[in-house]
Coordinates of N, CA and C in Angstrom, one line a residue:
X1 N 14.3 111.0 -38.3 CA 14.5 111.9 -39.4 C 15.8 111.7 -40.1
X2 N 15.9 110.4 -40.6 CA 17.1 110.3 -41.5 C 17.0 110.2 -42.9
X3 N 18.3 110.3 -43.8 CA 18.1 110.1 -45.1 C 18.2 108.6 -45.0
X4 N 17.0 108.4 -46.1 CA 17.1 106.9 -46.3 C 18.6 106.0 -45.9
X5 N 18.4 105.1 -45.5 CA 19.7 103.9 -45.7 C 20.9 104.5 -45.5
X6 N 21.4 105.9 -45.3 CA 22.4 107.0 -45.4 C 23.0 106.9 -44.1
X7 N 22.2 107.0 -43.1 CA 22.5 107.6 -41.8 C 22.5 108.5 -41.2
X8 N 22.3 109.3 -42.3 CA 22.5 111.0 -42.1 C 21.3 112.0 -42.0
X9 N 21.5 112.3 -40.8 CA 20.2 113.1 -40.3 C 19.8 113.7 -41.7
X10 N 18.8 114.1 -41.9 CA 18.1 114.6 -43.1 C 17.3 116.4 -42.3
X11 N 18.6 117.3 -42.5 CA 18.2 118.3 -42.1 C 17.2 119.7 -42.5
X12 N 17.1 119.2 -43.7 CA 15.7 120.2 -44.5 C 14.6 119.7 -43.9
X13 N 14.7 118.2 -43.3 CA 13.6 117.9 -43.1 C 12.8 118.5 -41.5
X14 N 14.1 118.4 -41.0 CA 14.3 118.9 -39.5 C 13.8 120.6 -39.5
X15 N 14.4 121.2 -40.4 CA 14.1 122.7 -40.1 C 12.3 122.5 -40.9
X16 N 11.9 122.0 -41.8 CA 10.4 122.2 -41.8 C 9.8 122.1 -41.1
X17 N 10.1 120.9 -40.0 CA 9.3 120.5 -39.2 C 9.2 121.5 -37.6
X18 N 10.3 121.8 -37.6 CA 11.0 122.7 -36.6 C 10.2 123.7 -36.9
X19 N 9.9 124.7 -38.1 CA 10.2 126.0 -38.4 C 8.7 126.0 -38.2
X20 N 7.9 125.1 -37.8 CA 6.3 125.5 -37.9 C 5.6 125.1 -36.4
X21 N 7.0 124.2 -35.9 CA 6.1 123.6 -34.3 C 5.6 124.4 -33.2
X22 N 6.1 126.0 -33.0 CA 5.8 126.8 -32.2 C 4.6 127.5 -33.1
X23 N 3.5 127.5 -32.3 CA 2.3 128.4 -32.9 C 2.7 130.1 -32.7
X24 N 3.2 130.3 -31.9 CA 3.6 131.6 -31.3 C 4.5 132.3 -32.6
X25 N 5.7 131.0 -33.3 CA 6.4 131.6 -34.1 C 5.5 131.6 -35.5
X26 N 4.5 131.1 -35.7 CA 3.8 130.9 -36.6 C 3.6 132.5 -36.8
X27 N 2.4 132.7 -35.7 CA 1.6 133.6 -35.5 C 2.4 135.2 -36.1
X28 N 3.8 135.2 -35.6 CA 4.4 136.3 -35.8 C 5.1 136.3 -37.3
X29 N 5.6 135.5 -37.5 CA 6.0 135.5 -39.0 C 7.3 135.1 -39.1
X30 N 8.4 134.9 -38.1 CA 9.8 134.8 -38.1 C 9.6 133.2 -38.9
X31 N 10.5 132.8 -39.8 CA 11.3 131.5 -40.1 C 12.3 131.4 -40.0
X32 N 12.6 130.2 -39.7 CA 13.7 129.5 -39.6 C 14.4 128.6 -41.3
X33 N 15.5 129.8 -41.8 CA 15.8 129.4 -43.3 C 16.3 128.5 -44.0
X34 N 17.5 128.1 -42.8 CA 18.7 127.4 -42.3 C 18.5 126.8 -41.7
X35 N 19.3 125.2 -41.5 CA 19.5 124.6 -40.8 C 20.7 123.5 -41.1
X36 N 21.8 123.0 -40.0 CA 22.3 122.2 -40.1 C 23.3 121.6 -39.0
X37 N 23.8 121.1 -39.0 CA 24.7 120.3 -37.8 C 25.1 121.3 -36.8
X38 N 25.4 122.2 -37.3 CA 26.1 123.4 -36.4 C 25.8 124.7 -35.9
X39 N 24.5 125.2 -36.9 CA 24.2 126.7 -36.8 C 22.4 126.2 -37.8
X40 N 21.9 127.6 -37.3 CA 20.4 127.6 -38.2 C 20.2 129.3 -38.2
X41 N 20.2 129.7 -39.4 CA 19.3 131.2 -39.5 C 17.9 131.4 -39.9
X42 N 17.6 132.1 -38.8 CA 16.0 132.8 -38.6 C 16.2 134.0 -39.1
X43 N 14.5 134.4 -39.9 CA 14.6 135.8 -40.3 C 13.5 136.4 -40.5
X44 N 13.4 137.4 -39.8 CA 12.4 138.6 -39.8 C 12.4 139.1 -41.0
X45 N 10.8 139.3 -41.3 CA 10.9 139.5 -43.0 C 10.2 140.7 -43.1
X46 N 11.1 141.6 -43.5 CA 10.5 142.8 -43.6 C 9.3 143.6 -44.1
X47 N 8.6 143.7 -42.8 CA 7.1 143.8 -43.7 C 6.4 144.6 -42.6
X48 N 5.5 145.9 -42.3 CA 5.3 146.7 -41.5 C 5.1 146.0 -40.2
X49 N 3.9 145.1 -40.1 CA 3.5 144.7 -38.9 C 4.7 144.2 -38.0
X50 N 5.9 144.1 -38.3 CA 6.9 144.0 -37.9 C 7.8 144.8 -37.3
X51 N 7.1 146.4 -37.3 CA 8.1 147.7 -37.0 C 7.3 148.0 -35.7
X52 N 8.5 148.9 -35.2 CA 7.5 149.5 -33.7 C 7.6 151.0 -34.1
X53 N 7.2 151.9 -33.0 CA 6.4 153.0 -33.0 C 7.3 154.0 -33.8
X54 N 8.3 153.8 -34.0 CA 9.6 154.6 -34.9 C 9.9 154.1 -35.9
X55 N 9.3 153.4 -36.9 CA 9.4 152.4 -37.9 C 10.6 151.6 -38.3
X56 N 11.7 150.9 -36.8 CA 12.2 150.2 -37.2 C 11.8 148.6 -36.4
X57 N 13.0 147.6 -36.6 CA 11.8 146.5 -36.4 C 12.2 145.9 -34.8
X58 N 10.7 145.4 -34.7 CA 10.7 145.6 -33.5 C 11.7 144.6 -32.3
X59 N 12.3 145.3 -31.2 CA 12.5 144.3 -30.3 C 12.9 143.0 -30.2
X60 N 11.0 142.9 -29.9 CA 10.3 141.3 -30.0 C 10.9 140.7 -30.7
X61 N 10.7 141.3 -32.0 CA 10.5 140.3 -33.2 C 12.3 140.1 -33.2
X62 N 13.3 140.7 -33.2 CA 14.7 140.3 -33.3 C 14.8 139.6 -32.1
X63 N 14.5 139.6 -31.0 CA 15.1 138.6 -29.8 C 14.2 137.4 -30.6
X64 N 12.7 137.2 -30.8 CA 12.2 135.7 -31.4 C 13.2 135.3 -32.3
X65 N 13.6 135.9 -33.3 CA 14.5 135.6 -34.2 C 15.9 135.1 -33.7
X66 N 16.7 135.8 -32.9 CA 17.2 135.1 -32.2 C 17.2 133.7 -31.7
X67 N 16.0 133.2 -31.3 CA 15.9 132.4 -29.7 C 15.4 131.4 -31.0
X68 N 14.6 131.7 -32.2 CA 14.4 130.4 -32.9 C 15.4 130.3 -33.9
X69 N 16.7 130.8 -34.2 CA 17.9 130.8 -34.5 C 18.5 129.5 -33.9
X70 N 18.6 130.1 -32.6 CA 19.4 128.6 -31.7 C 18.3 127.6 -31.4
X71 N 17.0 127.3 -31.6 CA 16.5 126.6 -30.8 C 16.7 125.7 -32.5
X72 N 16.8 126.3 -33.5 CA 17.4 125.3 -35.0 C 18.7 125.1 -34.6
X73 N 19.7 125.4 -34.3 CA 20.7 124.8 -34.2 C 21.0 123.8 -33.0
X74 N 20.1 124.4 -32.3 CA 20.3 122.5 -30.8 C 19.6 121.4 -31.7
X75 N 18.6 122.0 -32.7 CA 17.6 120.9 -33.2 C 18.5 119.9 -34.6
X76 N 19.6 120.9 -34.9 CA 21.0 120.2 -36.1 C 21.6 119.4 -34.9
X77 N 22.4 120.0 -33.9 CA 23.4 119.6 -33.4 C 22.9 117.8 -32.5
X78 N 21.4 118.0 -32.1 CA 21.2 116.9 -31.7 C 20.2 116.1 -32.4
X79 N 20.4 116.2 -33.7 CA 19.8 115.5 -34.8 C 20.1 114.0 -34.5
X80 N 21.0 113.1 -34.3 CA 20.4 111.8 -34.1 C 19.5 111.7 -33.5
X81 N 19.3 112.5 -32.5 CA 18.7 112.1 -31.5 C 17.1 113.3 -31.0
X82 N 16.8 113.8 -32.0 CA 15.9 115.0 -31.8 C 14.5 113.8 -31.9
X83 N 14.5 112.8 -31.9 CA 12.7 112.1 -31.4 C 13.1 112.2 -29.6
X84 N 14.5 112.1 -29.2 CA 14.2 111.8 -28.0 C 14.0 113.4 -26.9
X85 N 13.7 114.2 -27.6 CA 13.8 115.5 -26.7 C 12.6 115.4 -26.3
X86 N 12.8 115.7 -24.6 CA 11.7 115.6 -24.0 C 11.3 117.4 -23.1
X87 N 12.8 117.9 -23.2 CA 12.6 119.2 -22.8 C 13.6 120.6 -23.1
X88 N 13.3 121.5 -24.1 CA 14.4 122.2 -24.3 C 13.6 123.9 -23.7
X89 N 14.3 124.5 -22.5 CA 13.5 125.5 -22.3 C 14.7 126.6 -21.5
X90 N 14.2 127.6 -22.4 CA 15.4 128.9 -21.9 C 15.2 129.9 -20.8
X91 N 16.2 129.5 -20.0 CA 16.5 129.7 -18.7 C 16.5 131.1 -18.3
X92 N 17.7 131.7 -19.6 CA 18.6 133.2 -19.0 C 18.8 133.5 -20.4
X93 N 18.7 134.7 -20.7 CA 18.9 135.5 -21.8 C 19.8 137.5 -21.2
X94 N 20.3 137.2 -22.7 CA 20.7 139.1 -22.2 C 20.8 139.0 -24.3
X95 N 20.0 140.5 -24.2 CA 20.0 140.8 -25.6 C 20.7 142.3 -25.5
X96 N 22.0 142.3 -26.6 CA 22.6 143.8 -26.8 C 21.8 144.1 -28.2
X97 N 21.4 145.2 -27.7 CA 20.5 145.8 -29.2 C 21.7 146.6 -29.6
X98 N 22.5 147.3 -30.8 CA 23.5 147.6 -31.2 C 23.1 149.0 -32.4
X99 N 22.3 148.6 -32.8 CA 21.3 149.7 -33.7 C 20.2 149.0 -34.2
X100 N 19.7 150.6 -34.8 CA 18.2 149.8 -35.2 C 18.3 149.2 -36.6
X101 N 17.5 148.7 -36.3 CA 17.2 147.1 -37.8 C 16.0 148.0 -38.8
X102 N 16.7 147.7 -39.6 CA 15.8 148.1 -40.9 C 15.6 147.1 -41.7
X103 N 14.4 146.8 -42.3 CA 14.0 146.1 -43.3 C 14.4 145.0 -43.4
X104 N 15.0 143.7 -43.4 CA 15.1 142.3 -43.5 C 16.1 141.9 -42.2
X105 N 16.0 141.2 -41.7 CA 17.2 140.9 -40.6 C 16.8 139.3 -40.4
X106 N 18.5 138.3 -40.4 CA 18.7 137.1 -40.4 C 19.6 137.3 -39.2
X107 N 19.1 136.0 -38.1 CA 19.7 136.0 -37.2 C 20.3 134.9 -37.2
X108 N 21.7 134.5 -37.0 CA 22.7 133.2 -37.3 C 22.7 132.4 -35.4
X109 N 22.3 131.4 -35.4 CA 22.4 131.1 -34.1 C 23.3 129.7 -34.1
X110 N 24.4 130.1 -33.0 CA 25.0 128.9 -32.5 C 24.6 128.1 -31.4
X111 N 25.2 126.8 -31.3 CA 24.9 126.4 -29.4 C 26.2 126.0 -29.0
X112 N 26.8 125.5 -27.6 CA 27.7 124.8 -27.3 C 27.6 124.4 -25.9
X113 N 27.5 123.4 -25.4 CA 27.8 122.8 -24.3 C 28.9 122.0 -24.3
X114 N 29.5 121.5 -23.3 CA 30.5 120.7 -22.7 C 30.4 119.2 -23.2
X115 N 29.3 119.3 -22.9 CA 29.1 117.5 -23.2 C 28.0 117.2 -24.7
X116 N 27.5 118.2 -25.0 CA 26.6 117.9 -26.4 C 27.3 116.5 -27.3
X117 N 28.4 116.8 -27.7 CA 28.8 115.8 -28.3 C 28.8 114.2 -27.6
X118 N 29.0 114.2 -26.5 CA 28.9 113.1 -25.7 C 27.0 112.4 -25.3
X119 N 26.5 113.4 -25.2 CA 24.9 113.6 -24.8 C 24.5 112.9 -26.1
X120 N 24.5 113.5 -27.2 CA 24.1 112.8 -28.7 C 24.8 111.8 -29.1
X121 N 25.8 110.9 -28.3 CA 26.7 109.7 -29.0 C 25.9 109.2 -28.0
X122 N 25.7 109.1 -26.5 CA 24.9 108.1 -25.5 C 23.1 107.6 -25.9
X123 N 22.8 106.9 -25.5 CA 21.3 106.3 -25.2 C 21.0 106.6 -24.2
X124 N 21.2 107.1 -23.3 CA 20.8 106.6 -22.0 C 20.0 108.3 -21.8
X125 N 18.8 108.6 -21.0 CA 18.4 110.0 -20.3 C 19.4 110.4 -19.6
X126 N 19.6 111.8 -20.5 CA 20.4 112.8 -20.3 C 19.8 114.4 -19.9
X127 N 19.6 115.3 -18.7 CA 19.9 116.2 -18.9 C 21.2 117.4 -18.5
X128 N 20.6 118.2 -19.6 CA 22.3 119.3 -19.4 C 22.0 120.5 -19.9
X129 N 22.8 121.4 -19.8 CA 22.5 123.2 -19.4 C 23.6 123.0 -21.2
X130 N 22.9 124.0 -22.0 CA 23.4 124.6 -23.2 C 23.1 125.7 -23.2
X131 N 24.3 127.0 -24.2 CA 24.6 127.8 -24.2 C 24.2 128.2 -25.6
X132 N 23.6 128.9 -26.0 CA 23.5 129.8 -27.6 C 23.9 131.0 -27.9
X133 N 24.3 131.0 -28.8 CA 24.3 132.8 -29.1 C 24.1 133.0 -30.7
X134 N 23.4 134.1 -30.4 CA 22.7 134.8 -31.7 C 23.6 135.8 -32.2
X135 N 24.0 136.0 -33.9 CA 24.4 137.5 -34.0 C 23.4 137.8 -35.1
X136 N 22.5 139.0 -34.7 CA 21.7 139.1 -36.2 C 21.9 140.8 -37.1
X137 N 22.0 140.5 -38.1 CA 22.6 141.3 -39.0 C 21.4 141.7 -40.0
X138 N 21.5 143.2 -40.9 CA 20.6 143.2 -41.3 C 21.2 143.1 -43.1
X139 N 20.5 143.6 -44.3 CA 20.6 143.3 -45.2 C 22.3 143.7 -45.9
X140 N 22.6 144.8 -45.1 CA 23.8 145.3 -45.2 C 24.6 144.6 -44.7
X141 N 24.6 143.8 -43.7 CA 25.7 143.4 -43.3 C 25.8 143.8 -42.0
X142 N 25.2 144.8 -41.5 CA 25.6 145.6 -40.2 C 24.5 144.8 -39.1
X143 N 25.6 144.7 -37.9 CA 24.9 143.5 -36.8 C 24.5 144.3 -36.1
X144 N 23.2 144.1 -35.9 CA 21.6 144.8 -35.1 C 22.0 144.2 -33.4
X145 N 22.4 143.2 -33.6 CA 22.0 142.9 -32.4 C 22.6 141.2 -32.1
X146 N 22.8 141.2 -30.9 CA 23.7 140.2 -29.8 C 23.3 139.6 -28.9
X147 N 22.4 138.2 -29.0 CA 21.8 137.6 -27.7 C 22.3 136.1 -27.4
X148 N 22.7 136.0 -26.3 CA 23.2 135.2 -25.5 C 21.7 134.4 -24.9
X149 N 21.8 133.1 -25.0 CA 20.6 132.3 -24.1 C 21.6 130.7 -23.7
X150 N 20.5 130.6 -22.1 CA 21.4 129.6 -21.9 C 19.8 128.9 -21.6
X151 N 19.7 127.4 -21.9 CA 18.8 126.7 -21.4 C 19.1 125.6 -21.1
X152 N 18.1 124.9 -20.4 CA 17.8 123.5 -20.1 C 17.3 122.3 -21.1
X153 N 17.9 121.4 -20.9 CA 18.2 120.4 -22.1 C 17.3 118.7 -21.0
X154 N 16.6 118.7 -21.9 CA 16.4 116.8 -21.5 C 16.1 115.7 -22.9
X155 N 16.8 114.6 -22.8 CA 16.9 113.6 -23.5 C 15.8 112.4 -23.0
X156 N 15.1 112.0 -23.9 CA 14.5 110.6 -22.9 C 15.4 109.6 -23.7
X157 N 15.8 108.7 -23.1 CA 16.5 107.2 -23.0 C 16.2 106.8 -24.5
X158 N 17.1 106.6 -25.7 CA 16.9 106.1 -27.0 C 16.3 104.6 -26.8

């Protein structure tokens, strides 16, 4: 998934492709808006089937938004190398709910490991433990909520 002749990962192309590969995230409605080398925003779009029993939005739907926040940004950060992912799966999570979400909410997700940058310059099978974190905010500005995920990472051999 590069730009022609460029070299350069071709990242709109990555979050299209990305933003539809889980049926689960299909099914619920979250996208992924953003994408690029460093970070990707997911967003719950404000629309009832999205609220829980007190009509703000639910839970679910902000930790998904979260977790496919970061699962776009490991998919930027290891863009040379995103044909060779053979396993990305989350291990440990803790979500701080901070208030309730009203009506649109974008969740900005980072990642960082130790070696990412070394892992995407090598060829060789690699795996390694990455860290994400989500902060999602809602139309105001005011942050709903704070989820930390750590997962398991595998590369198959370029």
């Amino acid at each position: 998934m590069q730009t022609a002749g460029a070299g350069i990962p071709d990242y709109e192309q990555i979050r299209r492709t990305v933003d539809t590969l889980v049926p689960f995230v299909n099914l619920v409605g979250v996208r992924m808006t953003e994408l690029g080398p460093d970070s990707a925003v997911a967003e719950v779009p404000a629309q009832p089937d999205m609220l829980n029993h007190l009509g703000t939005v639910h839970a679910g739907a902000l930790f998904l938004a979260a977790e496919v926040a970061c699962a776009g940004a490991f998919s930027g950060a290891i863009a040379p190398r995103i044909l060779h992912l053979r396993s990305f799966v989350l291990r440990d999570t803790r979500a701080t709910f901070l208030r309730a979400g009203q009506g649109r909410i974008r969740a900005h997700g980072t990642v960082a490991s130790p070696v990412l940058a070394e892992v995407v310059g090598r060829r060789t099978e690699e795996q390694f433990e990455l860290t994400g974190k989500a902060l999602l905010r809602d139309d105001t500005g005011a942050l709903v909520a704070k989820v930390d995920l750590e997962y398991f990472c595998r590369l198959a051999a370029a």
